[in-house]
Amino acid sequence: MNAPTQRLAGKVALITGAARGQGRSHAVRLAAEGADIIAVDRCADIDSVNYPLATDDDLNETVKLVEASDRRILATRADVRDLDAMRAAVDAGVAELGGLDIVVANAGIAGYAPVLTLEADAWTDMIDVNLNGVFWTVKAALPHMLAGGRGGSIVLTSSAAGLRAMENSAHYVAAKHGLVGLMKALALELGRHRIRVNTVHPTTVNTAMVQNPMTRALFLPGHVDPPQERFAKVAQSLNVLPEPWAEPEDISAAVAFLCSDEARLVTGAAFPVDAGMSIRW
Ligand SMILES: NC(=O)c1ccc[n+]([C@@H]2O[C@H](COP(=O)([O-])OP(=O)(O)OC[C@H]3O[C@@H](n4cnc5c(N)ncnc54)[C@H](O)[C@@H]3O)[C@@H](O)[C@H]2O)c1
């Protein structure tokens, strides 16, 4: 990547799920473009999710990487399902960093089961994290953005599965579609304050959410821990472009654009970064 420009100089960005994967990449990219970062992650597993979530060490690594860009970062362990904890994390970040201009509501979980065997706790956890948690994130952030009076940008991380359905993940599909409705409602209400709201819709992304034995086995039924190359072939068949998956940095480039003044007239948009997945599928 060429050295990014300083499109976000003087801004403060709240990023959830910032300990690893796309969230960490967003923190690093927005910091490289000049933003200070309020980072939030749960850093603990969730019982109904059968791959490990991030750890304290992961969040510490994000802090190091942002500080290497000479930007400030306040990192907090908090669960997006807990509005009080989110408010405390955001209030502390704003007090330390002096405002709030950008929200990237990225924290999320994945899970797979046919509807018939989809357990109630898996459904509830999915909607709580991937839909309610996004709303609580916005709710904790909004008073600060409005108080700043300088507009802003909110990006909600949906998925290609927020534009088209897929089998064996009704809870994920429902939550990610729900984010499109939430995004449009927020964009309508917040436009008069020059706060823009958009969703991003990634294809498969090369992160621990999919690069784990459970997810690979879903793409390749009958294999206990299918090798990466076979998984790559199946993943590529879902895309139009001849690529198996996006790297987190590909999604960060879109997020950085949506958060910059170059996107000053972009709001209410569902922005695919999906190698064409949503037109093929
Ligand atoms: N990886 C993919 O293929 C893919 C594709 C499309 C969309 N997405 C979406 O992108 C986003 C980022 O996922 P990723 O690929 O970086 O996966 P990831 O698992 O590496 O990152 C998700 C992060 O969210 C955190 N998190 C989970 N639940 C939380 C909670 N309740 N409170 C606070 N933090 C929590 C995790 O600890 C982790 O650090 C998610 O919303 C995901 O649904 C991922």
CSV table of C-alpha atoms and ligand atoms in Angstrom, one decimal:
chain,number,residue,atom,x,y,z
A,1,MET,CA,0.0,0.0,0.0
A,2,ASN,CA,1.3,3.5,-0.8
A,3,ALA,CA,1.6,5.8,2.3
A,4,PRO,CA,-2.0,6.9,3.0
A,5,THR,CA,-2.8,10.6,2.9
A,6,GLN,CA,-3.9,12.4,6.1
A,7,ARG,CA,-7.6,12.5,5.2
A,8,LEU,CA,-8.6,12.0,8.8
A,9,ALA,CA,-6.2,14.3,10.6
A,10,GLY,CA,-7.7,15.7,13.8
A,11,LYS,CA,-10.5,13.2,13.9
A,12,VAL,CA,-11.4,10.7,16.6
A,13,ALA,CA,-12.7,7.2,15.6
A,14,LEU,CA,-14.5,4.7,17.7
A,15,ILE,CA,-13.9,1.1,16.5
A,16,THR,CA,-15.5,-2.0,18.0
A,17,GLY,CA,-14.1,-5.5,17.6
A,18,ALA,CA,-10.7,-3.7,17.3
A,19,ALA,CA,-8.5,-6.4,18.9
A,20,ARG,CA,-7.9,-8.3,15.7
A,21,GLY,CA,-9.0,-9.0,12.1
A,22,GLN,CA,-10.8,-6.2,10.3
A,23,GLY,CA,-11.3,-4.1,13.4
A,24,ARG,CA,-7.5,-4.0,14.1
A,25,SER,CA,-6.8,-3.3,10.4
A,26,HIS,CA,-9.4,-0.4,10.5
A,27,ALA,CA,-7.7,1.0,13.6
A,28,VAL,CA,-4.3,0.9,11.9
A,29,ARG,CA,-5.5,2.4,8.7
A,30,LEU,CA,-7.6,5.2,10.2
A,31,ALA,CA,-4.6,6.0,12.5
A,32,ALA,CA,-2.3,6.1,9.5
A,33,GLU,CA,-4.6,8.6,8.0
A,34,GLY,CA,-4.4,10.8,11.1
A,35,ALA,CA,-7.2,9.7,13.4
A,36,ASP,CA,-6.9,9.0,17.1
A,37,ILE,CA,-8.7,5.8,18.1
A,38,ILE,CA,-11.1,4.6,20.8
A,39,ALA,CA,-10.8,0.8,20.6
A,40,VAL,CA,-13.3,-1.6,22.1
A,41,ASP,CA,-13.3,-5.4,22.2
A,42,ARG,CA,-14.8,-8.1,24.4
A,43,CYS,CA,-11.6,-10.1,24.5
A,44,ALA,CA,-13.3,-13.2,25.7
A,45,ASP,CA,-15.2,-16.1,24.2
A,46,ILE,CA,-19.0,-16.5,23.9
A,47,ASP,CA,-20.4,-19.9,24.7
A,48,SER,CA,-22.6,-20.3,21.7
A,49,VAL,CA,-19.7,-19.3,19.3
A,50,ASN,CA,-17.5,-22.3,18.5
A,51,TYR,CA,-14.3,-20.6,17.5
A,52,PRO,CA,-12.2,-18.4,19.8
A,53,LEU,CA,-12.8,-14.7,19.9
A,54,ALA,CA,-10.0,-12.2,20.6
A,55,THR,CA,-7.7,-12.0,23.6
A,56,ASP,CA,-6.2,-9.2,25.8
A,57,ASP,CA,-2.9,-9.8,23.9
A,58,ASP,CA,-4.7,-9.1,20.6
A,59,LEU,CA,-6.0,-5.8,21.9
A,60,ASN,CA,-2.6,-4.9,23.3
A,61,GLU,CA,-1.1,-5.6,19.8
A,62,THR,CA,-3.6,-3.2,18.2
A,63,VAL,CA,-2.6,-0.5,20.8
A,64,LYS,CA,1.1,-1.0,19.8
A,65,LEU,CA,0.4,-0.8,16.1
A,66,VAL,CA,-1.7,2.4,16.4
A,67,GLU,CA,1.0,4.0,18.6
A,68,ALA,CA,3.6,3.2,16.0
A,69,SER,CA,1.7,5.7,13.7
A,70,ASP,CA,2.2,8.3,16.5
A,71,ARG,CA,-1.5,8.4,17.1
A,72,ARG,CA,-3.3,8.1,20.4
A,73,ILE,CA,-5.5,5.2,21.3
A,74,LEU,CA,-7.6,4.3,24.3
A,75,ALA,CA,-8.4,0.6,24.4
A,76,THR,CA,-11.2,-0.8,26.6
A,77,ARG,CA,-12.4,-4.3,27.2
A,78,ALA,CA,-16.2,-4.0,26.8
A,79,ASP,CA,-19.0,-6.1,25.3
A,80,VAL,CA,-21.1,-4.3,22.7
A,81,ARG,CA,-24.2,-6.0,24.2
A,82,ASP,CA,-23.7,-3.9,27.4
A,83,LEU,CA,-24.9,-0.4,26.8
A,84,ASP,CA,-23.6,0.9,30.1
A,85,ALA,CA,-20.2,-0.5,29.4
A,86,MET,CA,-20.2,0.9,25.9
A,87,ARG,CA,-21.2,4.4,27.3
A,88,ALA,CA,-18.4,4.2,29.9
A,89,ALA,CA,-15.8,3.2,27.2
A,90,VAL,CA,-16.9,5.9,24.8
A,91,ASP,CA,-17.2,8.6,27.5
A,92,ALA,CA,-13.7,7.8,28.7
A,93,GLY,CA,-12.3,7.9,25.1
A,94,VAL,CA,-13.9,11.2,24.3
A,95,ALA,CA,-12.7,12.7,27.6
A,96,GLU,CA,-9.1,11.6,26.8
A,97,LEU,CA,-9.1,12.3,23.0
A,98,GLY,CA,-11.3,15.3,22.8
A,99,GLY,CA,-14.3,14.5,20.7
A,100,LEU,CA,-15.8,11.9,18.4
A,101,ASP,CA,-16.2,12.1,14.6
A,102,ILE,CA,-16.2,8.5,13.3
A,103,VAL,CA,-17.9,5.2,14.4
A,104,VAL,CA,-17.0,1.9,12.8
A,105,ALA,CA,-19.4,-0.7,14.3
A,106,ASN,CA,-17.4,-3.8,13.3
A,107,ALA,CA,-17.6,-6.3,16.2
A,108,GLY,CA,-19.4,-9.4,15.2
A,109,ILE,CA,-19.6,-13.2,15.5
A,110,ALA,CA,-20.5,-16.0,13.0
A,111,GLY,CA,-22.2,-19.3,13.4
A,112,TYR,CA,-23.6,-22.0,11.2
A,113,ALA,CA,-26.6,-24.3,11.6
A,114,PRO,CA,-29.7,-25.2,9.6
A,115,VAL,CA,-32.8,-23.5,10.9
A,116,LEU,CA,-34.2,-26.7,12.3
A,117,THR,CA,-31.3,-27.2,14.6
A,118,LEU,CA,-30.3,-23.6,15.2
A,119,GLU,CA,-30.3,-23.3,19.1
A,120,ALA,CA,-32.2,-20.5,20.8
A,121,ASP,CA,-29.0,-19.2,22.6
A,122,ALA,CA,-27.1,-19.1,19.2
A,123,TRP,CA,-30.0,-17.1,17.7
A,124,THR,CA,-30.1,-14.7,20.7
A,125,ASP,CA,-26.4,-14.2,21.0
A,126,MET,CA,-26.1,-13.5,17.2
A,127,ILE,CA,-28.9,-10.9,17.2
A,128,ASP,CA,-27.6,-9.4,20.5
A,129,VAL,CA,-24.0,-9.0,19.2
A,130,ASN,CA,-24.4,-8.4,15.4
A,131,LEU,CA,-27.6,-6.2,15.5
A,132,ASN,CA,-28.4,-4.9,19.0
A,133,GLY,CA,-24.7,-4.4,19.8
A,134,VAL,CA,-24.3,-2.2,16.7
A,135,PHE,CA,-27.3,-0.1,17.9
A,136,TRP,CA,-25.8,0.2,21.4
A,137,THR,CA,-22.5,1.3,19.9
A,138,VAL,CA,-24.2,4.0,17.9
A,139,LYS,CA,-26.4,5.0,20.9
A,140,ALA,CA,-23.3,5.4,23.1
A,141,ALA,CA,-21.5,7.5,20.4
A,142,LEU,CA,-24.2,9.7,19.1
A,143,PRO,CA,-24.5,12.3,21.9
A,144,HIS,CA,-20.8,13.0,21.6
A,145,MET,CA,-21.0,13.3,17.8
A,146,LEU,CA,-23.9,15.7,18.1
A,147,ALA,CA,-22.3,17.7,20.9
A,148,GLY,CA,-19.2,18.2,18.7
A,149,GLY,CA,-21.4,19.8,16.0
A,150,ARG,CA,-19.0,18.9,13.3
A,151,GLY,CA,-20.9,16.1,11.5
A,152,GLY,CA,-19.3,12.7,11.1
A,153,SER,CA,-19.4,9.3,9.6
A,154,ILE,CA,-20.8,6.1,10.9
A,155,VAL,CA,-19.9,2.8,9.1
A,156,LEU,CA,-21.7,-0.4,10.1
A,157,THR,CA,-20.0,-3.7,9.1
A,158,SER,CA,-22.6,-5.9,7.4
A,159,SER,CA,-21.7,-8.7,5.0
A,160,ALA,CA,-22.5,-10.0,1.5
A,161,ALA,CA,-24.9,-12.0,3.6
A,162,GLY,CA,-26.6,-8.6,4.4
A,163,LEU,CA,-27.5,-8.2,0.8
A,164,ARG,CA,-28.3,-11.9,-0.2
A,165,ALA,CA,-29.3,-14.8,1.9
A,166,MET,CA,-27.2,-17.9,2.4
A,167,GLU,CA,-28.1,-21.3,3.8
A,168,ASN,CA,-27.3,-22.5,7.3
A,169,SER,CA,-26.9,-19.1,8.9
A,170,ALA,CA,-30.4,-17.6,9.3
A,171,HIS,CA,-29.4,-15.7,12.4
A,172,TYR,CA,-26.3,-14.1,10.7
A,173,VAL,CA,-28.3,-13.3,7.6
A,174,ALA,CA,-31.1,-11.7,9.6
A,175,ALA,CA,-28.7,-9.6,11.7
A,176,LYS,CA,-26.7,-8.4,8.7
A,177,HIS,CA,-29.8,-7.6,6.7
A,178,GLY,CA,-31.1,-5.8,9.8
A,179,LEU,CA,-28.1,-3.5,9.7
A,180,VAL,CA,-29.1,-2.2,6.3
A,181,GLY,CA,-32.5,-1.1,7.7
A,182,LEU,CA,-30.8,0.4,10.7
A,183,MET,CA,-28.3,2.2,8.5
A,184,LYS,CA,-31.0,3.7,6.3
A,185,ALA,CA,-33.1,4.9,9.3
A,186,LEU,CA,-30.0,6.4,10.9
A,187,ALA,CA,-28.9,8.1,7.7
A,188,LEU,CA,-32.4,9.7,7.4
A,189,GLU,CA,-32.4,11.0,10.9
A,190,LEU,CA,-28.8,12.2,11.1
A,191,GLY,CA,-28.4,13.7,7.7
A,192,ARG,CA,-29.5,17.2,9.0
A,193,HIS,CA,-26.5,17.0,11.4
A,194,ARG,CA,-24.1,16.2,8.5
A,195,ILE,CA,-23.6,12.7,10.0
A,196,ARG,CA,-23.4,10.2,7.2
A,197,VAL,CA,-24.3,6.5,7.8
A,198,ASN,CA,-23.3,3.6,5.5
A,199,THR,CA,-22.8,-0.1,5.6
A,200,VAL,CA,-19.9,-2.1,4.1
A,201,HIS,CA,-20.6,-5.6,2.8
A,202,PRO,CA,-17.4,-7.8,2.6
A,203,THR,CA,-17.0,-11.1,0.8
A,204,THR,CA,-15.2,-13.7,2.8
A,205,VAL,CA,-12.4,-12.0,4.7
A,206,ASN,CA,-9.1,-13.7,5.6
A,207,THR,CA,-9.6,-13.5,9.4
A,208,ALA,CA,-9.9,-15.9,12.3
A,209,MET,CA,-13.7,-15.8,11.9
A,210,VAL,CA,-13.5,-18.0,8.8
A,211,GLN,CA,-9.9,-19.4,9.0
A,212,ASN,CA,-10.8,-22.0,11.6
A,213,PRO,CA,-11.6,-25.7,11.3
A,214,MET,CA,-15.3,-25.2,12.0
A,215,THR,CA,-15.9,-22.8,9.1
A,216,ARG,CA,-13.6,-24.6,6.7
A,217,ALA,CA,-15.6,-27.8,7.4
A,218,LEU,CA,-18.8,-26.1,6.6
A,219,PHE,CA,-17.5,-25.1,3.2
A,220,LEU,CA,-16.2,-28.6,2.7
A,221,PRO,CA,-18.6,-31.0,4.4
A,222,GLY,CA,-17.1,-34.4,5.3
A,223,HIS,CA,-13.7,-33.0,6.2
A,224,VAL,CA,-12.7,-32.5,9.8
A,225,ASP,CA,-10.1,-29.8,9.2
A,226,PRO,CA,-9.9,-29.2,5.4
A,227,PRO,CA,-6.6,-27.7,4.2
A,228,GLN,CA,-6.4,-24.0,3.3
A,229,GLU,CA,-6.0,-24.6,-0.4
A,230,ARG,CA,-9.2,-26.5,-0.8
A,231,PHE,CA,-11.1,-23.9,1.3
A,232,ALA,CA,-9.6,-21.2,-1.0
A,233,LYS,CA,-11.0,-23.0,-4.1
A,234,VAL,CA,-14.5,-23.1,-2.7
A,235,ALA,CA,-14.3,-19.6,-1.4
A,236,GLN,CA,-13.1,-18.3,-4.8
A,237,SER,CA,-16.1,-20.0,-6.5
A,238,LEU,CA,-18.4,-17.7,-4.6
A,239,ASN,CA,-16.7,-14.5,-6.0
A,240,VAL,CA,-16.9,-13.0,-9.5
A,241,LEU,CA,-13.2,-11.8,-9.4
A,242,PRO,CA,-10.7,-14.6,-9.3
A,243,GLU,CA,-9.8,-14.1,-5.6
A,244,PRO,CA,-10.7,-16.5,-2.7
A,245,TRP,CA,-11.1,-13.8,-0.1
A,246,ALA,CA,-10.5,-10.2,0.8
A,247,GLU,CA,-7.7,-9.2,3.2
A,248,PRO,CA,-8.8,-7.0,6.1
A,249,GLU,CA,-6.9,-4.1,4.5
A,250,ASP,CA,-9.2,-4.3,1.5
A,251,ILE,CA,-12.2,-3.5,3.7
A,252,SER,CA,-10.2,-0.9,5.6
A,253,ALA,CA,-9.6,1.0,2.4
A,254,ALA,CA,-13.4,1.3,1.8
A,255,VAL,CA,-14.0,2.2,5.5
A,256,ALA,CA,-11.3,5.0,5.3
A,257,PHE,CA,-12.9,6.4,2.1
A,258,LEU,CA,-16.4,6.4,3.7
A,259,CYS,CA,-15.0,8.1,6.8
A,260,SER,CA,-13.2,10.8,4.7
A,261,ASP,CA,-14.5,14.0,3.2
A,262,GLU,CA,-14.1,12.4,-0.2
A,263,ALA,CA,-17.3,10.6,0.6
A,264,ARG,CA,-19.0,13.8,1.9
A,265,LEU,CA,-22.1,13.1,-0.2
A,266,VAL,CA,-22.3,9.4,0.4
A,267,THR,CA,-24.9,8.4,2.9
A,268,GLY,CA,-27.6,5.7,3.1
A,269,ALA,CA,-25.4,3.5,0.9
A,270,ALA,CA,-24.9,-0.3,1.2
A,271,PHE,CA,-21.3,-0.5,-0.1
A,272,PRO,CA,-20.2,-4.0,-1.3
A,273,VAL,CA,-16.5,-4.9,-1.0
A,274,ASP,CA,-17.3,-8.4,-2.1
A,275,ALA,CA,-15.3,-9.3,-5.3
A,276,GLY,CA,-18.8,-9.4,-7.0
A,277,MET,CA,-20.2,-12.1,-4.6
A,278,SER,CA,-23.5,-10.4,-4.1
A,279,ILE,CA,-24.3,-10.3,-7.9
A,280,ARG,CA,-23.3,-13.9,-8.5
A,281,TRP,CA,-24.7,-15.7,-5.5
B,1,LIG,N1,-14.5,-12.7,8.0
B,1,LIG,C1,-15.4,-12.7,7.1
B,1,LIG,O1,-15.5,-13.5,6.2
B,1,LIG,C2,-16.5,-11.7,7.2
B,1,LIG,C3,-17.3,-11.5,6.0
B,1,LIG,C4,-18.2,-10.5,6.0
B,1,LIG,C5,-18.5,-9.7,7.2
B,1,LIG,N2,-17.7,-10.0,8.3
B,1,LIG,C6,-17.9,-9.1,9.5
B,1,LIG,O2,-16.8,-8.4,9.7
B,1,LIG,C7,-16.7,-8.0,11.1
B,1,LIG,C8,-15.3,-8.3,11.7
B,1,LIG,O3,-15.1,-9.7,11.6
B,1,LIG,P1,-13.6,-10.3,11.4
B,1,LIG,O4,-13.6,-10.9,10.0
B,1,LIG,O5,-12.6,-9.3,11.6
B,1,LIG,O6,-13.6,-11.4,12.5
B,1,LIG,P2,-12.8,-11.6,13.9
B,1,LIG,O7,-13.5,-12.7,14.6
B,1,LIG,O8,-11.4,-11.6,13.7
B,1,LIG,O9,-13.1,-10.2,14.6
B,1,LIG,C9,-14.3,-9.9,15.3
B,1,LIG,C10,-13.9,-9.1,16.6
B,1,LIG,O10,-15.1,-8.8,17.3
B,1,LIG,C11,-14.9,-9.1,18.7
B,1,LIG,N3,-16.2,-9.3,19.3
B,1,LIG,C12,-17.1,-10.3,19.1
B,1,LIG,N4,-18.1,-10.2,19.9
B,1,LIG,C13,-18.0,-9.1,20.6
B,1,LIG,C14,-18.8,-8.4,21.6
B,1,LIG,N5,-19.9,-9.0,22.0
B,1,LIG,N6,-18.3,-7.3,22.1
B,1,LIG,C15,-17.2,-6.7,21.7
B,1,LIG,N7,-16.4,-7.3,20.8
B,1,LIG,C16,-16.8,-8.5,20.2
B,1,LIG,C17,-14.0,-10.3,18.7
B,1,LIG,O11,-13.4,-10.5,19.9
B,1,LIG,C18,-13.1,-10.0,17.5
B,1,LIG,O12,-11.9,-9.2,17.9
B,1,LIG,C19,-17.9,-8.8,11.8
B,1,LIG,O13,-19.0,-8.0,12.0
B,1,LIG,C20,-18.2,-9.9,10.7
B,1,LIG,O14,-19.5,-10.4,10.9
B,1,LIG,C21,-16.7,-10.9,8.3
